[in-house]
Amino acid sequence: MTTYQGACHCGACRFEVDTDLDHVRSCNCSVCRRRGALIHRVPASALRLLTPLEDLTVYEWHTRTARDYFCPTCGIMPFRIPSAPTAQEAAEGKLPFTGWAINARCLEGVDLASVPVRLVNGADLS
């Protein structure tokens, strides 16, 4: 387990996360495709905020079950709460994820070219 330091571009949002960065996710939904974030999910206990959530701005869309936290100064999204399973996913037995999705592009000292990328077909979720 490695402790990573993370921040937005301007440094106003800072955090630490404990994880084994064995992969990242790249989603093709309209928001993720435009944002270009590489996401890695961690349990809620693995993220330590050094900036209060109240200092960040929240973006919600579609089902309003996901919450994207971003810096109001530079606009970078360092982490998010993933969306709840769709009705179809729930019917198939998928349980909600209760942790955080970290934008690995905001982690210091990570060679992202060496981290495997898993593609997520979020564009087809309704």
mmCIF file of C-alpha atoms in Angstrom:
data_model
loop_
_atom_site.group_PDB
_atom_site.id
_atom_site.type_symbol
_atom_site.label_atom_id
_atom_site.label_comp_id
_atom_site.label_asym_id
_atom_site.label_seq_id
_atom_site.Cartn_x
_atom_site.Cartn_y
_atom_site.Cartn_z
ATOM 1 C CA MET A 1 0.000 0.000 0.000
ATOM 2 C CA THR A 2 1.352 3.397 -0.991
ATOM 3 C CA THR A 3 0.341 6.815 0.324
ATOM 4 C CA TYR A 4 0.018 9.330 -2.503
ATOM 5 C CA GLN A 5 -0.188 13.096 -2.215
ATOM 6 C CA GLY A 6 -2.771 14.668 -4.489
ATOM 7 C CA ALA A 7 -3.838 18.134 -5.526
ATOM 8 C CA CYS A 8 -5.709 20.141 -8.110
ATOM 9 C CA HIS A 9 -3.703 22.285 -10.550
ATOM 10 C CA CYS A 10 -3.480 25.392 -8.359
ATOM 11 C CA GLY A 11 -3.004 23.474 -5.091
ATOM 12 C CA ALA A 12 -6.100 24.857 -3.363
ATOM 13 C CA CYS A 13 -7.484 21.307 -3.070
ATOM 14 C CA ARG A 14 -5.103 18.845 -1.410
ATOM 15 C CA PHE A 15 -5.557 15.273 -0.257
ATOM 16 C CA GLU A 16 -3.790 12.011 0.581
ATOM 17 C CA VAL A 17 -4.859 8.551 -0.490
ATOM 18 C CA ASP A 18 -3.653 5.074 0.481
ATOM 19 C CA THR A 19 -3.919 2.596 -2.379
ATOM 20 C CA ASP A 20 -2.230 0.074 -4.618
ATOM 21 C CA LEU A 21 -2.532 1.809 -7.981
ATOM 22 C CA ASP A 22 -2.867 -1.397 -10.018
ATOM 23 C CA HIS A 23 -5.147 0.109 -12.700
ATOM 24 C CA VAL A 24 -7.116 3.188 -13.672
ATOM 25 C CA ARG A 25 -10.474 3.486 -15.408
ATOM 26 C CA SER A 26 -11.144 5.500 -18.532
ATOM 27 C CA CYS A 27 -14.859 6.070 -19.152
ATOM 28 C CA ASN A 28 -16.383 7.087 -22.484
ATOM 29 C CA CYS A 29 -19.479 8.869 -21.137
ATOM 30 C CA SER A 30 -19.918 12.463 -22.276
ATOM 31 C CA VAL A 31 -18.550 13.982 -19.051
ATOM 32 C CA CYS A 32 -15.550 11.676 -18.577
ATOM 33 C CA ARG A 33 -14.607 11.741 -22.252
ATOM 34 C CA ARG A 34 -14.364 15.524 -22.196
ATOM 35 C CA ARG A 35 -12.671 15.676 -18.787
ATOM 36 C CA GLY A 36 -9.988 13.068 -19.529
ATOM 37 C CA ALA A 37 -9.725 11.864 -15.935
ATOM 38 C CA LEU A 38 -8.195 8.482 -15.164
ATOM 39 C CA ILE A 39 -10.115 7.109 -12.202
ATOM 40 C CA HIS A 40 -9.064 4.712 -9.457
ATOM 41 C CA ARG A 41 -11.592 3.643 -6.837
ATOM 42 C CA VAL A 42 -10.677 3.427 -3.167
ATOM 43 C CA PRO A 43 -12.589 2.699 0.047
ATOM 44 C CA ALA A 44 -13.903 5.760 1.862
ATOM 45 C CA SER A 45 -11.330 5.266 4.629
ATOM 46 C CA ALA A 46 -8.399 5.503 2.156
ATOM 47 C CA LEU A 47 -8.956 9.191 1.326
ATOM 48 C CA ARG A 48 -7.836 11.923 3.711
ATOM 49 C CA LEU A 49 -8.963 15.397 2.774
ATOM 50 C CA LEU A 50 -6.506 18.178 3.551
ATOM 51 C CA THR A 51 -8.981 20.700 2.122
ATOM 52 C CA PRO A 52 -12.559 20.649 3.466
ATOM 53 C CA LEU A 53 -15.242 19.474 1.021
ATOM 54 C CA GLU A 54 -17.071 22.733 1.727
ATOM 55 C CA ASP A 55 -14.245 24.585 -0.058
ATOM 56 C CA LEU A 56 -14.900 22.679 -3.296
ATOM 57 C CA THR A 57 -17.669 22.914 -5.861
ATOM 58 C CA VAL A 58 -19.933 19.948 -6.632
ATOM 59 C CA TYR A 59 -21.287 18.928 -10.011
ATOM 60 C CA GLU A 60 -24.174 16.444 -10.370
ATOM 61 C CA TRP A 61 -25.942 15.359 -13.542
ATOM 62 C CA HIS A 62 -28.269 12.732 -15.029
ATOM 63 C CA THR A 63 -29.432 10.577 -12.068
ATOM 64 C CA ARG A 64 -27.764 12.936 -9.567
ATOM 65 C CA THR A 65 -26.292 9.988 -7.676
ATOM 66 C CA ALA A 66 -22.664 10.822 -8.553
ATOM 67 C CA ARG A 67 -20.952 13.850 -7.053
ATOM 68 C CA ASP A 68 -17.922 15.361 -8.775
ATOM 69 C CA TYR A 69 -15.858 17.601 -6.524
ATOM 70 C CA PHE A 70 -13.736 20.207 -8.251
ATOM 71 C CA CYS A 71 -11.651 23.221 -7.373
ATOM 72 C CA PRO A 72 -13.565 26.484 -7.802
ATOM 73 C CA THR A 73 -10.309 28.260 -8.707
ATOM 74 C CA CYS A 74 -8.668 26.049 -11.365
ATOM 75 C CA GLY A 75 -11.599 23.759 -12.247
ATOM 76 C CA ILE A 76 -9.757 20.442 -11.788
ATOM 77 C CA MET A 77 -11.726 17.446 -10.444
ATOM 78 C CA PRO A 78 -9.458 15.521 -8.040
ATOM 79 C CA PHE A 79 -12.082 13.025 -6.853
ATOM 80 C CA ARG A 80 -15.717 12.040 -7.063
ATOM 81 C CA ILE A 81 -18.354 9.808 -5.534
ATOM 82 C CA PRO A 82 -19.368 7.332 -8.251
ATOM 83 C CA SER A 83 -22.957 7.000 -9.411
ATOM 84 C CA ALA A 84 -25.322 4.388 -8.025
ATOM 85 C CA PRO A 85 -25.939 1.301 -10.164
ATOM 86 C CA THR A 86 -28.503 1.712 -12.921
ATOM 87 C CA ALA A 87 -31.794 -0.197 -12.614
ATOM 88 C CA GLN A 88 -30.421 -2.857 -14.957
ATOM 89 C CA GLU A 89 -27.172 -3.162 -12.989
ATOM 90 C CA ALA A 90 -29.095 -3.416 -9.711
ATOM 91 C CA ALA A 91 -31.336 -6.103 -11.221
ATOM 92 C CA GLU A 92 -28.166 -7.992 -12.171
ATOM 93 C CA GLY A 93 -27.006 -7.818 -8.550
ATOM 94 C CA LYS A 94 -24.469 -4.977 -8.752
ATOM 95 C CA LEU A 95 -24.073 -3.318 -5.366
ATOM 96 C CA PRO A 96 -23.454 0.403 -4.870
ATOM 97 C CA PHE A 97 -19.831 1.481 -4.424
ATOM 98 C CA THR A 98 -19.435 3.393 -1.159
ATOM 99 C CA GLY A 99 -15.923 4.796 -1.563
ATOM 100 C CA TRP A 100 -14.229 7.482 -3.622
ATOM 101 C CA ALA A 101 -13.094 7.619 -7.223
ATOM 102 C CA ILE A 102 -9.740 9.400 -7.331
ATOM 103 C CA ASN A 103 -8.494 11.176 -10.454
ATOM 104 C CA ALA A 104 -5.063 9.536 -10.783
ATOM 105 C CA ARG A 105 -3.923 12.495 -12.915
ATOM 106 C CA CYS A 106 -3.977 14.532 -9.673
ATOM 107 C CA LEU A 107 -1.570 12.203 -7.828
ATOM 108 C CA GLU A 108 2.036 13.307 -7.445
ATOM 109 C CA GLY A 109 4.871 11.059 -8.586
ATOM 110 C CA VAL A 110 2.793 8.596 -10.629
ATOM 111 C CA ASP A 111 3.999 7.346 -14.024
ATOM 112 C CA LEU A 112 0.573 6.849 -15.606
ATOM 113 C CA ALA A 113 2.114 5.234 -18.690
ATOM 114 C CA SER A 114 2.995 2.249 -16.485
ATOM 115 C CA VAL A 115 -0.517 1.820 -15.034
ATOM 116 C CA PRO A 116 -2.960 -0.474 -16.902
ATOM 117 C CA VAL A 117 -6.110 1.240 -18.197
ATOM 118 C CA ARG A 118 -9.527 -0.454 -17.991
ATOM 119 C CA LEU A 119 -12.096 0.945 -20.393
ATOM 120 C CA VAL A 120 -15.575 1.621 -19.002
ATOM 121 C CA ASN A 121 -18.478 1.913 -21.434
ATOM 122 C CA GLY A 122 -20.362 4.593 -19.508
ATOM 123 C CA ALA A 123 -21.859 5.970 -22.722
ATOM 124 C CA ASP A 124 -24.240 3.004 -22.875
ATOM 125 C CA LEU A 125 -25.489 3.303 -19.295
ATOM 126 C CA SER A 126 -28.925 4.821 -18.916
#
